[in-house]
Coordinates of C-alpha atoms in Angstrom, one line a residue:
M322 CA 31.9 178.1 213.6
G323 CA 28.9 179.6 212.5
V324 CA 28.5 181.5 208.4
S325 CA 28.1 185.0 208.9
R326 CA 25.5 186.4 206.9
T327 CA 28.6 188.8 205.0
Q328 CA 30.0 185.1 204.3
V329 CA 26.4 183.9 202.9
V330 CA 26.4 187.2 200.4
K331 CA 29.7 186.1 198.4
F332 CA 28.8 183.1 198.0
I333 CA 25.7 182.8 196.1
R334 CA 26.6 186.2 194.4
K335 CA 25.5 186.8 191.1
G336 CA 28.2 186.9 188.2
D337 CA 30.8 185.1 190.5
P338 CA 33.0 183.3 187.4
G339 CA 33.1 179.1 188.3
D340 CA 36.5 177.6 187.5
K341 CA 37.2 176.0 184.6
G342 CA 36.7 172.4 184.1
E343 CA 39.0 169.8 182.2
Q344 CA 38.2 168.3 178.6
G345 CA 36.7 164.8 179.2
A346 CA 37.8 161.4 177.5
T347 CA 37.5 160.7 174.0
L348 CA 36.4 157.5 172.5
R349 CA 38.9 154.9 171.0
G350 CA 37.9 152.3 169.2
P351 CA 35.3 150.6 169.0
Q352 CA 38.8 148.3 167.9
A353 CA 39.0 144.2 167.6
W354 CA 40.2 142.7 170.5
S355 CA 42.1 140.2 168.5
D356 CA 44.1 144.0 167.1
C357 CA 45.1 145.0 170.9
A358 CA 48.5 143.7 171.8
V359 CA 49.1 141.9 175.3
G360 CA 50.1 145.1 177.5
Y361 CA 47.7 147.3 175.7
K362 CA 46.3 150.2 178.5
F363 CA 43.2 150.2 178.4
Q364 CA 41.5 153.3 179.8
A365 CA 37.9 154.0 181.4
G366 CA 38.1 157.6 180.5
K367 CA 38.4 158.6 184.3
V368 CA 40.2 161.7 185.6
G369 CA 43.1 162.0 184.2
E370 CA 42.8 159.7 181.5
Q371 CA 42.3 160.3 177.4
W372 CA 41.0 157.4 176.5
I373 CA 36.9 155.2 177.1
D374 CA 37.8 152.7 175.1
V375 CA 35.5 150.7 172.8
V376 CA 36.8 147.0 172.1
L377 CA 34.5 144.3 169.4
Y378 CA 34.4 140.6 170.7
N379 CA 32.7 138.3 169.5
N380 CA 31.0 140.3 167.2
N381 CA 29.9 142.0 170.1
Y382 CA 30.8 145.9 171.9
Y383 CA 32.4 146.4 174.9
T384 CA 33.5 149.4 177.0
C385 CA 35.4 149.7 179.4
M386 CA 34.4 150.7 182.7
K387 CA 37.6 149.8 184.8
S388 CA 41.4 151.0 183.1
H389 CA 43.8 147.8 183.0
T390 CA 46.4 146.2 180.9
K391 CA 45.7 143.4 178.7
T392 CA 46.5 139.8 179.3
A393 CA 45.4 136.5 177.8
S394 CA 43.3 136.0 180.5
N395 CA 41.1 139.1 180.7
Y396 CA 39.1 139.4 177.9
P397 CA 35.8 140.9 178.1
G398 CA 33.1 138.2 179.6
S399 CA 35.9 136.0 180.9
T400 CA 36.1 134.8 184.7
T401 CA 39.1 137.8 185.6
D402 CA 36.4 140.0 183.8
R403 CA 33.8 139.1 185.8
N404 CA 35.9 139.4 189.1
N405 CA 37.1 142.8 188.5
G406 CA 34.1 144.5 186.5
Y407 CA 37.1 145.4 183.6
W408 CA 34.0 145.5 180.9
Q409 CA 30.1 146.3 180.1
L410 CA 28.4 144.9 177.5
G411 CA 27.9 147.9 175.2
D412 CA 24.9 149.4 172.7
K413 CA 25.9 148.3 169.5
I414 CA 23.6 151.2 167.6
Q415 CA 25.0 153.7 170.5
L416 CA 28.2 153.2 170.0
V417 CA 28.8 153.2 166.1
A418 CA 26.6 155.8 165.8
T419 CA 29.0 157.8 168.6
K420 CA 31.7 156.7 166.0
I421 CA 30.4 158.3 163.0
L422 CA 29.5 161.0 164.3
L423 CA 33.3 161.9 166.2
A424 CA 35.8 160.1 163.4
A425 CA 36.9 162.0 160.4
Y426 CA 36.6 159.5 158.4
A427 CA 34.3 156.3 159.6
L428 CA 33.4 152.6 157.7
V429 CA 30.7 151.2 157.7
E430 CA 30.0 147.9 157.0
N431 CA 25.5 148.4 155.6
L432 CA 24.3 152.0 155.2
G433 CA 21.1 152.4 154.5
A434 CA 20.3 156.6 153.1
T435 CA 17.3 158.5 152.1
A436 CA 19.8 160.4 150.0
I437 CA 23.9 160.8 149.7
E438 CA 25.5 163.8 148.4
M439 CA 29.7 164.8 147.2
K440 CA 31.5 167.4 146.7
D441 CA 34.2 168.2 145.9
S442 CA 37.1 170.9 146.9
S443 CA 35.4 174.0 145.6
G444 CA 32.1 173.2 146.6
N445 CA 30.7 171.6 143.1
V446 CA 28.1 169.0 143.6
V447 CA 30.4 165.3 141.8
F448 CA 28.2 162.7 143.5
K449 CA 24.1 162.7 144.2
A450 CA 22.2 159.4 144.4
K451 CA 19.0 160.7 145.2
D452 CA 15.0 159.7 144.6
G453 CA 16.1 156.8 143.1
N454 CA 18.5 157.8 140.6
I455 CA 22.7 158.3 140.6
T456 CA 24.8 161.1 138.9
C457 CA 28.6 160.8 139.5
K458 CA 30.2 163.6 137.0
V459 CA 34.2 162.5 137.9
G460 CA 35.1 159.4 138.7
T461 CA 37.5 156.6 138.1
F462 CA 36.2 153.3 137.8
E463 CA 37.8 149.5 137.2
N464 CA 36.8 146.4 136.0
I465 CA 33.5 147.3 135.1
K466 CA 30.9 144.8 134.1
V467 CA 27.9 147.2 132.5
I468 CA 24.5 144.5 132.3
G469 CA 22.4 147.1 130.0
S470 CA 22.4 150.2 127.7
L471 CA 25.5 152.3 128.0
R472 CA 26.1 155.3 126.1
N473 CA 27.5 158.6 125.4
P474 CA 25.0 161.4 123.4
F475 CA 26.4 162.9 121.2
A476 CA 27.6 166.3 121.3
Y477 CA 27.9 169.9 119.0
V478 CA 31.9 170.5 120.0
G479 CA 32.3 173.1 117.3
D480 CA 36.1 172.8 115.6
S481 CA 37.8 171.2 118.7
I482 CA 37.3 168.5 121.3
T483 CA 38.6 170.0 124.0
S484 CA 36.2 168.2 126.8
D485 CA 38.0 164.3 128.2
Y486 CA 34.4 162.8 128.0
N487 CA 32.6 163.8 125.1
D488 CA 33.4 160.7 122.6
N489 CA 30.6 161.2 119.7
V490 CA 30.8 164.7 118.2
A491 CA 29.5 166.3 115.7
M492 CA 32.4 168.7 113.9
L493 CA 30.4 170.7 111.2
S494 CA 32.5 171.9 107.9
S495 CA 31.1 175.6 106.4
G496 CA 32.7 174.4 103.2
G497 CA 33.8 178.1 100.8
G498 CA 36.5 176.2 99.1
W499 CA 39.1 175.6 101.8
I500 CA 39.4 172.9 104.3
N501 CA 38.4 173.9 107.7
A502 CA 40.6 173.1 111.1
Y503 CA 39.7 170.8 113.3
S504 CA 42.0 169.7 116.5
L505 CA 42.1 167.1 118.8
P506 CA 43.7 166.1 122.0
W507 CA 47.2 164.5 121.8
D508 CA 47.9 163.4 125.7
T509 CA 48.5 160.1 126.8
K510 CA 45.1 160.7 129.0
Q511 CA 44.0 159.9 125.4
S512 CA 45.4 156.3 125.1
G513 CA 42.2 154.1 124.9
R514 CA 39.9 156.5 124.1
R515 CA 37.6 155.7 121.5
I516 CA 36.0 158.9 119.6
T517 CA 33.4 159.2 117.1
I518 CA 33.2 162.4 114.8
V519 CA 30.8 163.3 112.9
N520 CA 31.3 165.4 110.0
Y521 CA 27.4 166.2 108.6
K522 CA 24.8 168.0 110.6
W523 CA 24.2 168.9 113.9
G524 CA 19.9 170.9 114.1
S525 CA 19.5 172.8 110.6
T526 CA 23.1 173.2 109.8
I527 CA 24.3 171.1 106.8
S528 CA 28.5 170.9 106.5
E529 CA 29.0 171.7 103.3
G530 CA 32.6 171.2 102.7
Q531 CA 35.7 168.8 103.8
A532 CA 37.6 169.6 107.5
G533 CA 41.3 168.6 108.1
I534 CA 43.2 167.2 111.5
S535 CA 46.4 167.6 111.3
A536 CA 48.5 165.1 113.8
P537 CA 51.7 167.4 116.2
S538 CA 55.3 166.5 114.9
G539 CA 55.8 162.7 115.8
K540 CA 52.4 161.8 115.8
Y541 CA 50.2 160.5 112.8
F542 CA 46.8 159.1 112.1
Y543 CA 46.6 155.9 111.3
E544 CA 44.8 154.1 107.9
N545 CA 45.3 151.3 106.3
G546 CA 48.6 150.5 107.1
V547 CA 49.7 153.6 106.5
S548 CA 51.1 157.1 109.3
K549 CA 49.5 159.8 108.0
N550 CA 50.5 163.5 109.2
S551 CA 46.9 164.7 108.6
L552 CA 43.0 163.5 108.3
L553 CA 40.7 164.3 106.2
L554 CA 36.3 164.0 106.3
S555 CA 33.6 165.0 103.7
R556 CA 30.3 164.3 104.6
E557 CA 31.5 160.7 106.8
A558 CA 31.4 159.3 110.4
V559 CA 34.7 158.4 111.6
E560 CA 35.7 156.2 114.6
L561 CA 38.9 156.9 116.5
T562 CA 41.2 154.8 119.2
G563 CA 43.5 156.6 120.9
Y564 CA 47.2 154.6 121.0
G565 CA 50.1 154.8 123.4
T566 CA 51.4 153.7 127.0
S567 CA 51.4 155.9 129.9
T568 CA 53.7 157.4 129.0
Q569 CA 53.8 158.0 125.3
F570 CA 51.0 159.1 123.0
Y571 CA 51.8 157.5 119.6
G572 CA 48.5 159.1 118.2
W573 CA 45.1 157.9 116.9
I574 CA 43.6 154.9 115.3
V575 CA 41.4 155.0 112.4
M576 CA 39.0 152.1 113.0
R577 CA 36.1 152.6 110.1
R578 CA 34.6 155.1 108.0
I579 CA 31.6 155.4 107.5
D580 CA 29.9 158.1 104.8
M581 CA 27.0 160.2 105.5
M582 CA 25.2 161.5 103.1
T583 CA 27.1 162.5 100.5
S584 CA 26.7 164.6 97.5
Y585 CA 27.5 161.9 95.1
R586 CA 27.6 158.4 95.6
Y587 CA 31.0 156.2 96.5
G588 CA 29.8 152.5 96.0
K589 CA 29.2 150.2 98.8
E590 CA 32.3 147.9 100.2
L591 CA 32.3 144.3 97.9
K592 CA 33.4 140.9 100.4
I593 CA 35.0 138.5 98.8
L594 CA 34.8 134.8 99.7
A595 CA 37.8 133.4 97.7
F596 CA 40.2 134.5 95.3
G597 CA 43.5 133.0 93.5
S598 CA 45.1 131.7 90.5
V599 CA 44.6 129.2 87.7
T600 CA 47.6 128.3 85.4
S601 CA 47.5 126.6 81.6
A602 CA 48.2 123.2 83.8
G603 CA 45.8 123.7 85.7
G604 CA 47.8 124.6 89.2
L605 CA 45.7 126.2 91.6
T606 CA 46.7 128.7 94.3
Y607 CA 44.1 130.5 96.1
T608 CA 42.7 132.1 100.0
S609 CA 39.4 131.8 100.8
F610 CA 37.6 133.5 104.0
D611 CA 36.7 130.6 106.1
K612 CA 40.0 128.5 104.9
S613 CA 37.4 126.6 103.0
T614 CA 39.3 123.8 100.4
L615 CA 38.4 125.6 96.4
R616 CA 39.3 122.9 93.7
V617 CA 40.3 122.9 90.3
T618 CA 39.5 120.6 87.6
K619 CA 41.5 120.7 83.9
N620 CA 38.2 118.8 81.4
G621 CA 40.3 119.4 78.3
T622 CA 41.8 121.7 76.6
G623 CA 41.4 125.5 77.8
Q624 CA 38.5 124.6 80.1
Y625 CA 38.3 124.6 83.8
T626 CA 36.0 124.0 86.3
I627 CA 36.2 125.7 90.3
T628 CA 34.8 123.6 92.6
M629 CA 33.2 125.8 96.0
P630 CA 31.5 124.3 99.4
S631 CA 28.5 124.2 99.6
G632 CA 26.5 126.0 101.8
W633 CA 28.2 129.4 100.3
F634 CA 24.8 130.2 98.2
Y635 CA 21.6 130.0 98.2
T636 CA 20.8 129.6 93.9
A637 CA 23.4 129.9 90.8
S638 CA 22.5 133.4 90.0
N639 CA 23.9 134.8 93.5
V640 CA 26.9 133.6 92.2
G641 CA 29.6 136.2 91.3
V642 CA 32.6 136.0 90.0
M643 CA 35.6 138.1 88.0
L644 CA 37.5 136.8 86.0
T645 CA 40.7 138.0 84.5
G646 CA 43.2 136.2 82.4
V647 CA 47.4 136.6 82.7
G648 CA 49.6 136.8 80.2
Y649 CA 49.5 135.0 76.7
S650 CA 48.1 131.2 75.3
S651 CA 49.4 128.5 76.0
G652 CA 52.8 128.3 73.2
S653 CA 51.8 132.3 72.6
S654 CA 54.1 135.4 73.4
E655 CA 51.8 137.5 71.5
A656 CA 48.1 136.4 71.6
P657 CA 46.7 137.5 74.9
I658 CA 44.8 135.1 77.3
K659 CA 41.1 135.7 78.3
A660 CA 38.6 133.8 80.9
T661 CA 35.1 133.6 80.1
L662 CA 32.2 132.2 82.7
I663 CA 30.6 129.6 80.5
S664 CA 28.1 128.8 83.7
R665 CA 28.1 128.5 87.4
T666 CA 25.6 126.3 90.3
T667 CA 25.9 126.9 93.5
T668 CA 28.9 124.9 94.2
Q669 CA 30.6 125.0 90.7
L670 CA 32.2 127.0 88.1
V671 CA 32.7 126.4 83.9
I672 CA 35.7 128.4 82.6
K673 CA 37.0 128.2 79.3
T674 CA 40.4 130.5 77.9
S675 CA 40.9 131.4 74.3
D676 CA 42.6 134.2 72.7
D677 CA 40.8 134.3 68.9
A678 CA 37.0 131.9 68.3
S679 CA 38.3 128.6 69.5
V680 CA 39.9 127.4 73.2
N681 CA 43.2 127.9 74.1
D682 CA 45.0 126.4 77.3
G683 CA 45.6 129.7 79.4
A684 CA 46.5 131.3 83.4
F685 CA 43.4 133.4 84.8
D686 CA 43.2 135.3 88.1
F687 CA 39.4 135.1 90.2
M688 CA 38.2 136.3 92.5
I689 CA 34.7 134.5 94.0
F690 CA 31.4 136.9 95.8
N691 CA 28.0 136.7 96.8
K692 CA 26.1 139.3 94.6
S693 CA 22.7 138.9 98.0
D694 CA 25.3 140.7 100.1
W695 CA 23.7 143.9 98.3
S696 CA 20.0 142.4 97.9
T697 CA 18.9 144.5 101.3
I698 CA 19.2 147.9 99.7

């Protein structure tokens, strides 16, 4: 039967809508062949099928060309596969690129990129790797090993530390005869945090007074074996460490204080090599900083020699000794004893005790220190 002119016009008339096509199959995989159990139904994306399966076998990618069910013997490259045409060796780069584009989350073994940028839910850039530099504004890092310099620059925070990430801060008091009130965070996130607070100088401003930080009820500053309700700072640098568990914060441990350009002078710490007591009969009790052995010899009435280890002092002039008589001279209840250093070497101290012009047996306490420790001032 022929086709009329009217029918031809109808077939080619501009604007006639075509039938809506069906949605094509979606890539499934790549997934490891070993992860798919026997009985797994592989699809080739034919009409009516939802998936085009890709598997990884012996470090190669294979695309399913004929739908079938997995058995122990129809793996890619097997005799069963070759006889039936189940699998086709695929292009690794093409398949991986397709997977990255289609997946909401992709695991990439190796990635090279000129720049990487990550944003938070508000659109703020929190991670950027570009031009050889990495900037990261937030994150949690565990078991970190740092090779090279690690620093947290000082920042001026006024009278309150509100940031979780400024750990070296300047908080200047303005003086005027009162104590400025500072504040610290006291929540469980502070456990293990180390903060250094400096009350001295920022720009052209110099601190003029004291500052005080009060602890909330039930929390404390721990310093020198005492729990304190508040911490006072003059022109000082104070290092604090947060103390607590993941559910309870106890307070801040005062690790150390360092004077910063004080108006008056408060001295330098004195380090003791050894201290102890000698009885009138020549008995010795002592403690040394390195557990070295000291000995005492009674040379005669009121005469004692303390022997120290070699290596403590470079010269005898560096040997520092403080002596204090204890109680009364032997056989007396009214004559206070005094102890006097007669001579010293790098290993021996000769000491005499008396209660008048003549020597008398008596007890005394001693401290030994190295005077060269201050020679660098």
